[in-house]
Short mmCIF file of C-alpha atoms in Angstrom, two decimals:
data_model
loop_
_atom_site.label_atom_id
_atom_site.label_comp_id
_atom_site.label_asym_id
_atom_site.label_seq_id
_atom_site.Cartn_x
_atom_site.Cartn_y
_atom_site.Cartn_z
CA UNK V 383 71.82 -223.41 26.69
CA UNK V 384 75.74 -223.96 28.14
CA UNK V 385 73.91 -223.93 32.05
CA UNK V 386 71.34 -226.83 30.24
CA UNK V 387 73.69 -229.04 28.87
CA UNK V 388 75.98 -228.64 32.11
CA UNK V 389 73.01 -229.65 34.06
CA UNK V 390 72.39 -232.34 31.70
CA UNK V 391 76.03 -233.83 32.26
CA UNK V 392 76.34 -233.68 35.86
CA UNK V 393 72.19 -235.43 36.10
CA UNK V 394 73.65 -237.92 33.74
CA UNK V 395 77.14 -238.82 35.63
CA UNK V 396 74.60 -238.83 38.77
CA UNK V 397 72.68 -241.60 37.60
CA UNK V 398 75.75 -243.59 36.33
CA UNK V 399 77.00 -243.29 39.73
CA UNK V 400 73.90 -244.94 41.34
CA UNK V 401 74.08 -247.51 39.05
CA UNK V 402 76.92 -249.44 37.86
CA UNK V 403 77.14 -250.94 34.50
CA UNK V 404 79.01 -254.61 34.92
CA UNK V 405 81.37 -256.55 32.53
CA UNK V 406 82.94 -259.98 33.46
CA UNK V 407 85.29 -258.19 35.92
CA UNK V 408 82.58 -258.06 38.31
CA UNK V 409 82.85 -261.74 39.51
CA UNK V 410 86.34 -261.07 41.17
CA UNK V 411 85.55 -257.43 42.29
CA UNK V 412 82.08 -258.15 44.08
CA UNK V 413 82.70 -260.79 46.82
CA UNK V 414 83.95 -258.06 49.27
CA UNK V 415 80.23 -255.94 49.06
CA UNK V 416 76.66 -255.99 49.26
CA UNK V 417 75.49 -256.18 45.26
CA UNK V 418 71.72 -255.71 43.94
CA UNK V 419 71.96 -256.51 40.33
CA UNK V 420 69.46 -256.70 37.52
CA UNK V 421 70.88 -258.67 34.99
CA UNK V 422 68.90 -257.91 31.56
CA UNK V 423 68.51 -258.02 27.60
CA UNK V 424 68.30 -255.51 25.48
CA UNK V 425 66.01 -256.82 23.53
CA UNK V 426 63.66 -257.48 26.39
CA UNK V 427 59.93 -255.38 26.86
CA UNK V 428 60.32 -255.87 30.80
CA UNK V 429 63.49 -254.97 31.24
CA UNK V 430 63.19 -251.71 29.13
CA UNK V 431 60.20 -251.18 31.92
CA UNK V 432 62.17 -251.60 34.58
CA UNK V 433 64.94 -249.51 33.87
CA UNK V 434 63.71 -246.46 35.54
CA UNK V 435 62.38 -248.04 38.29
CA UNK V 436 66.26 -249.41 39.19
CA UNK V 437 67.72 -246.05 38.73
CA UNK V 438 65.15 -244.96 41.17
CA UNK V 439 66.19 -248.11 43.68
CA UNK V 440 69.66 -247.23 43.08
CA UNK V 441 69.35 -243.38 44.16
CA UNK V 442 66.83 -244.50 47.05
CA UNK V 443 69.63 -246.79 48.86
CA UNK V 444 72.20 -244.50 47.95
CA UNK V 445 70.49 -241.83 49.24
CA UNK V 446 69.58 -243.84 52.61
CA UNK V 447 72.91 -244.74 53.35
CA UNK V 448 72.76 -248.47 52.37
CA UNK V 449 75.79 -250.66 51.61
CA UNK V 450 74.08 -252.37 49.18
CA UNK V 451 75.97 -251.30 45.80
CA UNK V 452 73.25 -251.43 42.62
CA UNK V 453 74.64 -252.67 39.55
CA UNK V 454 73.06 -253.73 36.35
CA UNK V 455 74.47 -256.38 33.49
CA UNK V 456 73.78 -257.09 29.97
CA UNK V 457 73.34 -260.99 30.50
CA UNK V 458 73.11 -261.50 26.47
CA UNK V 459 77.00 -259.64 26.34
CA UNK V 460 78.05 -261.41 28.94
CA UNK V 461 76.32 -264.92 29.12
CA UNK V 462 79.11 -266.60 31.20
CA UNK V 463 78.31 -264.94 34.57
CA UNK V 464 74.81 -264.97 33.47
CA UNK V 465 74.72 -268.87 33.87
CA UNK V 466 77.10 -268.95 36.31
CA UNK V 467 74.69 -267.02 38.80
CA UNK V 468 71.43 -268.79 37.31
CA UNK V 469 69.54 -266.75 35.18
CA UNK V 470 67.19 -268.54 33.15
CA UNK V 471 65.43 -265.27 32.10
CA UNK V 472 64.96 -261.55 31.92
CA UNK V 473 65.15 -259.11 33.91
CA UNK V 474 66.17 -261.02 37.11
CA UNK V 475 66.90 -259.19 40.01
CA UNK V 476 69.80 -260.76 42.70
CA UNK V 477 71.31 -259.58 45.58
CA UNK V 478 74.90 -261.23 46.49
CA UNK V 479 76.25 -261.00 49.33
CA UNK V 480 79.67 -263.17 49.89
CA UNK V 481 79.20 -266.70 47.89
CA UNK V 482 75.49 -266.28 48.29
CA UNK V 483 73.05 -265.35 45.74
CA UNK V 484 69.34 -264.14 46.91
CA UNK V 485 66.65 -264.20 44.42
CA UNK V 486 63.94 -261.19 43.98
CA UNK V 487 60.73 -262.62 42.93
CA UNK V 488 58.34 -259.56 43.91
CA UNK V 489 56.47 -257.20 42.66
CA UNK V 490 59.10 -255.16 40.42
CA UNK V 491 58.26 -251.77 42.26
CA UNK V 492 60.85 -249.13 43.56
CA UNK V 493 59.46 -249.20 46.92
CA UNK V 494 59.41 -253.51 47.29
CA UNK V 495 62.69 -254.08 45.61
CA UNK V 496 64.38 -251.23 48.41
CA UNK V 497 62.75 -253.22 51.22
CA UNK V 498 64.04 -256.64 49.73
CA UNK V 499 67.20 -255.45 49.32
CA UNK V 500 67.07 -253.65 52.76
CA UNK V 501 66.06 -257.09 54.27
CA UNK V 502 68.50 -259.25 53.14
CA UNK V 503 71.75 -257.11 53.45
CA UNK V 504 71.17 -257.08 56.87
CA UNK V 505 71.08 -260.26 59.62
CA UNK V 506 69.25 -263.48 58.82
CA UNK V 507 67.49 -262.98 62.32
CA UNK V 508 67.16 -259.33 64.27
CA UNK V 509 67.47 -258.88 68.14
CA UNK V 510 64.01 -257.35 69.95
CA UNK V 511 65.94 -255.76 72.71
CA UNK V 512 62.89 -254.03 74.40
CA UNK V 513 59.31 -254.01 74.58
CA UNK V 514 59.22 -250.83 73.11
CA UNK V 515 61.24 -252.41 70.08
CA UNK V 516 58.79 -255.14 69.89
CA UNK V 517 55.49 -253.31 69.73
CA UNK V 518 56.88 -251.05 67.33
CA UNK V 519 57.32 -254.06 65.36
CA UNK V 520 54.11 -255.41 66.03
CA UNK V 521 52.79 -252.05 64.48
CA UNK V 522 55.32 -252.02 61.49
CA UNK V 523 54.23 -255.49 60.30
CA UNK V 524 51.42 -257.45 59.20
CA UNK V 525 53.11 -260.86 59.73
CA UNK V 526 55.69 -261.00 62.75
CA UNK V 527 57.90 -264.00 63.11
CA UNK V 528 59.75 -264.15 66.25
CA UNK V 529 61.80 -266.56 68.16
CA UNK V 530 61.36 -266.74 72.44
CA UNK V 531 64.14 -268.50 73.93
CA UNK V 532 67.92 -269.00 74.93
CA UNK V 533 70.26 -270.94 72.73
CA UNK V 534 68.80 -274.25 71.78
CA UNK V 535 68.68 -276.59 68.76
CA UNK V 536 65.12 -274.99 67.72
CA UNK V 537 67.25 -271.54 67.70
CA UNK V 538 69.79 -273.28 65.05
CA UNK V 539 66.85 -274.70 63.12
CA UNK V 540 65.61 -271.05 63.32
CA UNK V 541 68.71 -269.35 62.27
CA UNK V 542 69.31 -271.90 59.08
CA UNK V 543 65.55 -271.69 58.27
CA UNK V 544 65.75 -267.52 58.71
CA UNK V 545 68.87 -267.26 56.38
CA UNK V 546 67.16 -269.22 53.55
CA UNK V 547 64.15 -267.60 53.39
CA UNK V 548 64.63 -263.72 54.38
CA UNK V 549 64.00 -263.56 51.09
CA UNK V 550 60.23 -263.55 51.88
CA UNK V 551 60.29 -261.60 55.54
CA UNK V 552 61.87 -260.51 58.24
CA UNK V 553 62.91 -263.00 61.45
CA UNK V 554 63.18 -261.55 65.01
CA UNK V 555 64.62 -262.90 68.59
CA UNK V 556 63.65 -262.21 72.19
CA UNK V 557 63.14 -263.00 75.44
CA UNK V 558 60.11 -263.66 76.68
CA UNK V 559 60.25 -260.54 79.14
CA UNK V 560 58.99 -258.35 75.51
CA UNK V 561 55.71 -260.04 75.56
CA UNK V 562 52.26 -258.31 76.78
CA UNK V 563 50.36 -260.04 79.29
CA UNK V 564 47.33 -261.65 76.93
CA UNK V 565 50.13 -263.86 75.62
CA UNK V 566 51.15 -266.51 77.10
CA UNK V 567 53.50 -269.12 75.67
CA UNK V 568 53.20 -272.91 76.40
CA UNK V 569 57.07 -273.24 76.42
CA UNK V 570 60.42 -272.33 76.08
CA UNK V 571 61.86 -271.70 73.51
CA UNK V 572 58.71 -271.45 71.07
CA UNK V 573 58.68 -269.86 67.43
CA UNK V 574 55.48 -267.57 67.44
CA UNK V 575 53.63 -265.66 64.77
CA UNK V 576 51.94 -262.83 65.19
CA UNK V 577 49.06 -262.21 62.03
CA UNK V 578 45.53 -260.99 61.95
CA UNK V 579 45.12 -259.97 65.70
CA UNK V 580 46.34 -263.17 66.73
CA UNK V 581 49.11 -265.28 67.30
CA UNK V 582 50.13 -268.98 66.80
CA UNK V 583 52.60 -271.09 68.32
CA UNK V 584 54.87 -273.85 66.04
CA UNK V 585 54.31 -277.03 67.06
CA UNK V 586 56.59 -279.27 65.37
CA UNK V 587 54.88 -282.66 66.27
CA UNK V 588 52.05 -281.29 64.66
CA UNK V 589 53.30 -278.16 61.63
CA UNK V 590 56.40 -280.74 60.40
CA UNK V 591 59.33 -279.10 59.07
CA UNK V 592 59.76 -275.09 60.42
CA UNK V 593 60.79 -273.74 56.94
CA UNK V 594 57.58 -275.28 55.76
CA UNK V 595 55.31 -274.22 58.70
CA UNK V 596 56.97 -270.25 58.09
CA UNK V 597 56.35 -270.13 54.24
CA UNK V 598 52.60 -271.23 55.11
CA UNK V 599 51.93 -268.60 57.58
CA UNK V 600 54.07 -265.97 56.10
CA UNK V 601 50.75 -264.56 54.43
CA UNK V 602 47.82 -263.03 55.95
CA UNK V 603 44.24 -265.09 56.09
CA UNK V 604 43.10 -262.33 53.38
CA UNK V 605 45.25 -260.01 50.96
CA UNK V 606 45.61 -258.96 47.64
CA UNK V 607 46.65 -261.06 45.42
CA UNK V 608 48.72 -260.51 42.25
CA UNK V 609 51.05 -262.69 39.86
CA UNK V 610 53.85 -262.70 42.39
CA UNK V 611 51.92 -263.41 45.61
CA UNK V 612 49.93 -266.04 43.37
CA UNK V 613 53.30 -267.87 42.48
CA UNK V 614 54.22 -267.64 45.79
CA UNK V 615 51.42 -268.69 47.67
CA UNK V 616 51.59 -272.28 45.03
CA UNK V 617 55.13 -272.40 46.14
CA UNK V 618 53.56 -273.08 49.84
CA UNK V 619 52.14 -275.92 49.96
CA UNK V 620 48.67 -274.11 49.89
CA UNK V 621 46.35 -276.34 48.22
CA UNK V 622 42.80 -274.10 48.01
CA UNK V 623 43.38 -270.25 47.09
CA UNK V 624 39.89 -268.28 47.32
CA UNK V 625 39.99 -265.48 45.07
CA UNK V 626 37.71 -262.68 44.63
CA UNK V 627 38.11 -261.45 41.38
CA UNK V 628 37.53 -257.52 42.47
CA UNK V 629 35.91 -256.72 45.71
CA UNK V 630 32.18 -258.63 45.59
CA UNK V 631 31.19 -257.19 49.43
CA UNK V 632 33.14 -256.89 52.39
CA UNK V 633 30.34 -259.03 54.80
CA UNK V 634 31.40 -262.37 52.68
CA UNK V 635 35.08 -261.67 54.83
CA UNK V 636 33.07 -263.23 57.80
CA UNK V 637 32.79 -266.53 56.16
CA UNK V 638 37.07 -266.66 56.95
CA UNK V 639 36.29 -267.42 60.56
CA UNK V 640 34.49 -270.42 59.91
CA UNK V 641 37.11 -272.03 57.43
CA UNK V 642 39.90 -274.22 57.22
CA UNK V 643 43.77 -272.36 58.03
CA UNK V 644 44.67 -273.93 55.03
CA UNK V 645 42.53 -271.58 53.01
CA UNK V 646 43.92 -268.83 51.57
CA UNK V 647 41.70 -265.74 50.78
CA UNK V 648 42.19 -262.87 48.72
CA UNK V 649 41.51 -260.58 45.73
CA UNK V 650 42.09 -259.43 42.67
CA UNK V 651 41.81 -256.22 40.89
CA UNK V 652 41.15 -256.78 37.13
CA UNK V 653 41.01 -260.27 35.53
CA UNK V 654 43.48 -260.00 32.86
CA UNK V 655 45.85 -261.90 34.79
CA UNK V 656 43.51 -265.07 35.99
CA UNK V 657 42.08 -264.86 32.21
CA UNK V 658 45.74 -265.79 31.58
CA UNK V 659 46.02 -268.48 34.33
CA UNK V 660 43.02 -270.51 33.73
CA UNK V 661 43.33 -269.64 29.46
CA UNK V 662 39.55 -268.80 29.60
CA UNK V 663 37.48 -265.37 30.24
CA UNK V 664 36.24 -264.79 33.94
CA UNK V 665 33.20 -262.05 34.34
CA UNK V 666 34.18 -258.90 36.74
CA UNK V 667 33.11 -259.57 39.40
CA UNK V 668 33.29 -263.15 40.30
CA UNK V 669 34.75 -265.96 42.66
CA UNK V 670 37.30 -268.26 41.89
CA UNK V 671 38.83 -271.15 43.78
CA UNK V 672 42.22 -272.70 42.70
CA UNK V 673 43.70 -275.59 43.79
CA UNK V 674 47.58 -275.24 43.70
CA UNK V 675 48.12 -279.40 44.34
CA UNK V 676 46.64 -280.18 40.58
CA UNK V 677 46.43 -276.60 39.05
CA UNK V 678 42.44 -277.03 38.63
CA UNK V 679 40.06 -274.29 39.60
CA UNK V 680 36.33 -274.21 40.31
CA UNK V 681 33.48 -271.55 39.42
CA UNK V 682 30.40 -271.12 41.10
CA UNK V 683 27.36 -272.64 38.97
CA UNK V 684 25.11 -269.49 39.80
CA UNK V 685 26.14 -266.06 41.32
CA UNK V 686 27.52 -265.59 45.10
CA UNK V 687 25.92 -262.91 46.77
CA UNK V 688 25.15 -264.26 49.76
CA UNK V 689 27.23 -265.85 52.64
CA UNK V 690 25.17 -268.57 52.62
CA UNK V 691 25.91 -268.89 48.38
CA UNK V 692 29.33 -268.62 49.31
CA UNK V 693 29.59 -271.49 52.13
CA UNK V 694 27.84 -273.49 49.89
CA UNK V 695 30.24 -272.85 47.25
CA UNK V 696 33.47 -274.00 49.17
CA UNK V 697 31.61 -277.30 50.64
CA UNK V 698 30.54 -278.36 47.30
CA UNK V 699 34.38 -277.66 46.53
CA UNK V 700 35.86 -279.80 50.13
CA UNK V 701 33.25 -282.48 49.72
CA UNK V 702 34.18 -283.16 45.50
CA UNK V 703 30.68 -282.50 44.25
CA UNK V 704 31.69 -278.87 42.45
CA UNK V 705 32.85 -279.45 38.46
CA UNK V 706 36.62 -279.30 38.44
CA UNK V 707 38.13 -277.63 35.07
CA UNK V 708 41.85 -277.09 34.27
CA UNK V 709 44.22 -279.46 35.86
CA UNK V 710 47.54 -280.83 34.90
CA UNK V 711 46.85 -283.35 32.27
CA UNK V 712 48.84 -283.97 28.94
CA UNK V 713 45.81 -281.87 26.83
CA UNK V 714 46.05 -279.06 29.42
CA UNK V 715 49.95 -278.83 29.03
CA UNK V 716 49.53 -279.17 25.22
CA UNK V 717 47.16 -276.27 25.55
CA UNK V 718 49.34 -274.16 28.09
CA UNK V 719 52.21 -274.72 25.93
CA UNK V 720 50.65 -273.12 22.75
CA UNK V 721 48.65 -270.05 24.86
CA UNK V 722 52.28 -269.60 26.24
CA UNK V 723 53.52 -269.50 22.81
CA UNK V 724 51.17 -266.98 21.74
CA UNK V 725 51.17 -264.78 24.49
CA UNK V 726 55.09 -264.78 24.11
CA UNK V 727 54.74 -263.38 20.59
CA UNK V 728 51.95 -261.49 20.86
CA UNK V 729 54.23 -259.85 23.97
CA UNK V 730 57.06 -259.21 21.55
CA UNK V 731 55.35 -257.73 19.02
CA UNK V 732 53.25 -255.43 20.94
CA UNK V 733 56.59 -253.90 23.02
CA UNK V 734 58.81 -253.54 19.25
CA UNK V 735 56.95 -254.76 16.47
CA UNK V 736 60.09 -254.13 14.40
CA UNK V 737 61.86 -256.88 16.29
CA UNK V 738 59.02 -259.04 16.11
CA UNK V 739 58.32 -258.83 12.69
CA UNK V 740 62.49 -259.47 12.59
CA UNK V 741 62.90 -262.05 15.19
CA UNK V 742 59.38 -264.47 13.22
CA UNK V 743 59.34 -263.23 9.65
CA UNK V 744 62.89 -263.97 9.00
CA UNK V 745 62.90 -267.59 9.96
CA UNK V 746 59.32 -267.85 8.27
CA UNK V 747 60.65 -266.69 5.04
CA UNK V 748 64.10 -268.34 5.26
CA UNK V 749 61.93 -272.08 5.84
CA UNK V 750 59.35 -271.42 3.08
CA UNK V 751 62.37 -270.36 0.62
CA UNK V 752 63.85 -274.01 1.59
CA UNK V 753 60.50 -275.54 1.08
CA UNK V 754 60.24 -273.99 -2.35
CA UNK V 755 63.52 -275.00 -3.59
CA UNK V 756 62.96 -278.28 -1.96
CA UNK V 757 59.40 -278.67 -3.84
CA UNK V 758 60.71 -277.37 -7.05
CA UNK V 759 63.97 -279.58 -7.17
CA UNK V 760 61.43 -282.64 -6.74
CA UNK V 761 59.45 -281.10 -9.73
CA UNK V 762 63.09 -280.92 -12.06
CA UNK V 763 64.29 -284.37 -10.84
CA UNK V 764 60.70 -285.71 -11.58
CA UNK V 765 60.56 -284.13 -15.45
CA UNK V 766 64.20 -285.13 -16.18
CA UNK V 767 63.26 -288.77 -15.18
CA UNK V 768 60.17 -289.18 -17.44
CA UNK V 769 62.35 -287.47 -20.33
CA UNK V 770 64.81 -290.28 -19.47
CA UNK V 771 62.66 -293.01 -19.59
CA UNK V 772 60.80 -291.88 -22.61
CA UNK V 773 63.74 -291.43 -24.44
CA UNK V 774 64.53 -295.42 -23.43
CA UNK V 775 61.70 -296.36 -24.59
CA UNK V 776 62.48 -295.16 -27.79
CA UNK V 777 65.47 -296.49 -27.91
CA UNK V 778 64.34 -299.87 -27.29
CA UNK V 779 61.67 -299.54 -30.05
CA UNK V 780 63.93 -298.93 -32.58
CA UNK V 781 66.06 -301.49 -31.62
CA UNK V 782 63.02 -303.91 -32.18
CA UNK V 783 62.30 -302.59 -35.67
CA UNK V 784 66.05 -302.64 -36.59
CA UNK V 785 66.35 -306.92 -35.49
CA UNK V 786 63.98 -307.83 -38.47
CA UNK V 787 65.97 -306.50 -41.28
CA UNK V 788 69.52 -307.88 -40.20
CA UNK V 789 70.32 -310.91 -42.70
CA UNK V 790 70.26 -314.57 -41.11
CA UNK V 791 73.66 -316.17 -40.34
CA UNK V 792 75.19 -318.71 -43.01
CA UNK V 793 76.76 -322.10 -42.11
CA UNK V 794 79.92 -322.84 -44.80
CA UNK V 795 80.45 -326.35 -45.11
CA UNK V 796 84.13 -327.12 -47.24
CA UNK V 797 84.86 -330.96 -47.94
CA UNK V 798 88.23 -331.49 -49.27
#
């Protein structure tokens, strides 16, 4: 039992190691490391679900050698540094690193938040030194953004652009000496990416801005989609999003040839989520196309399962003759609003029904005893009033029968 509770201590001061707990001395301690911080609420369903996953991130990068310190902070304790790094709501995940603050927005996993936090610690854009380095890099990732050049103002353009958002993926540099021989670039310096067995060149005549043309290729053509990736990919610029909600058959992929680049594909496992987004019930399994410009989405009037269904589908979608539903209008944000509501406290209830019935019943019963004593002061007031003015009236009727009997006045005339 002693050897137990000996184990118990040191596994305990272990874990507090890997993860600090912060107070407000953290602002003026931090700015000379690397900090991943999680600030949360007690009180909070998510947070109390993510707290073993960041003990697990913690010991990962300690483990790994990282200098990225992992700290957590009570942001209802100390709501001062909450607001003054930005959090709006719980848990949210930062890394800081000098006098800038990085935002998570991920999937909440052990194994993405590492790689996040991995990712931004280190340089806004990595040197490919080699040919070796650059195939393994080809190999390591599915979406490969890399910059072929000497110094330029496109490579300063590149640089600013990488450092904002290496939030989302890695940036690379190098010459054009790395490349194999079925590439061929039109011109130095170019920003390339390599996705989906091919490659594309930035063309800023024709993409715009860089920052924009990188967060709209920073996907695959097809992936899975989630919650995070689905907020993301809106975030883009992306204005169609073809979903398949759980796998219908892998020969409808061939209809991505034949599309638009400004498609995005994917799927979905599940529908609880898009039941959510669209406030309705979607059949399993089923295809769904959303557009991200007016928040409307479009079913298919019969079941896909053919290409030739689906083509016909997404034309009747381009050319404006499919049924729109959803959208952004003032009834749709009125309805949001109260499905947001509701989710929110069926959320709460279903994660501590104690603090539910704590957080609603209180105010409930506080407002209807107000009501009552509001209702039953009117009722007092009212009787008090009509006692009042009967007992007037009877006042003035006796004064009536009492002028009658009161003898008439006499007029004394004396002569002398």
């Amino acid at each position: 039992m002693r050897l137990q509770a000996v184990v118990g201590l040191f596994l305990c001061s272990t874990v507090l190691a890997i993860v600090e707990e912060l107070d407000d001395t953290f602002k003026d301690t931090r700015v000379d490391d690397v900090w991943l911080v999680d600030f949360y609420a007690p009180w909070c369903g998510y947070c109390k679900k993510l707290e073993p996953v960041w003990y697990d991130v913690g010991a990962e990068l300690k483990s790994s050698g990282s200098p990225v310190r992992v700290g957590k902070m009570d942001g209802t304790a100390y709501s001062g540094m909450s607001s003054e790094f930005g959090v709006r709501g719980y848990p949210t995940i930062k890394l800081l690193k000098g006098d800038l603050a990085y935002n998570y927005k991920g999937p909440r996993t052990k194994d993405d938040i590492v790689e996040f936090a991995n990712r931004v610690a280190g340089p806004a854009v990595r040197a490919l030194p080699s040919k070796q380095m650059f195939d393994h890099m080809m190999k390591r990732h599915d979406v490969l953004f890399v910059y072929f050049g000497g110094e330029s103002p496109l490579k300063e353009k590149y640089i600013d652009m990488a450092a904002e958002l290496i939030v989302y993926t890695y940036f690379f540099s190098a010459s054009e000496d790395v490349l194999p021989e079925s590439v061929t670039l039109p011109e130095l310096p170019s920003v390339v990416v390599f996705k989906d067995g091919a490659y594309f060149t930035y063309d800023e005549y024709v993409d715009g801005g860089l920052s924009s043309w990188v967060n709209k290729e920073r996907f695959q053509s097809y992936l899975q989609i989630d919650g995070f990736t689905l907020y993301e990919l809106g975030e883009t610029g992306t204005v169609y999003i073809l979903l398949f909600v759980c796998v219908l058959c892998l020969t409808l992929l061939l209809v991505l040839f034949h599309l638009p680049r400004d498609f995005q594909f994917g799927h979905m496992d599940g529908n609880d989520y898009i039941n959510s987004l669209i406030m309705g019930e979607v059949s399993v399994p089923s295809i769904i196309i959303l557009n991200t410009s007016n928040e409307q989405y479009f079913l298919p009037s019969e079941p896909v399962e053919t290409l030739e269904q689906l083509v016909h589908f997404i034309n009747s979608v381009l050319d404006g003759s499919a049924q729109a539903q959803g959208g952004d209008g003032m009834f749709q944000r009125v309805k949001r609003v109260a499905f947001d509501a509701k989710s929110t406290i069926m959320s709460v209830f279903r994660s501590s029904p104690v603090l539910g019935c704590f957080l609603f019943g209180l105010p409930l019963g506080v407002i209807s005893l107000m009501c009552y004593g509001i209702c039953t002061a009117e009722s007092d007031d009212g009787q008090e009033d009509m006692e009042l003015m009967k007992r007037d009236d009877e006042e003035e009727e006796d004064d009536e029968e009492d002028e009658p009997r009161q003898a008439p006045a006499k007029c004394i005339i004396i002569i002398s």
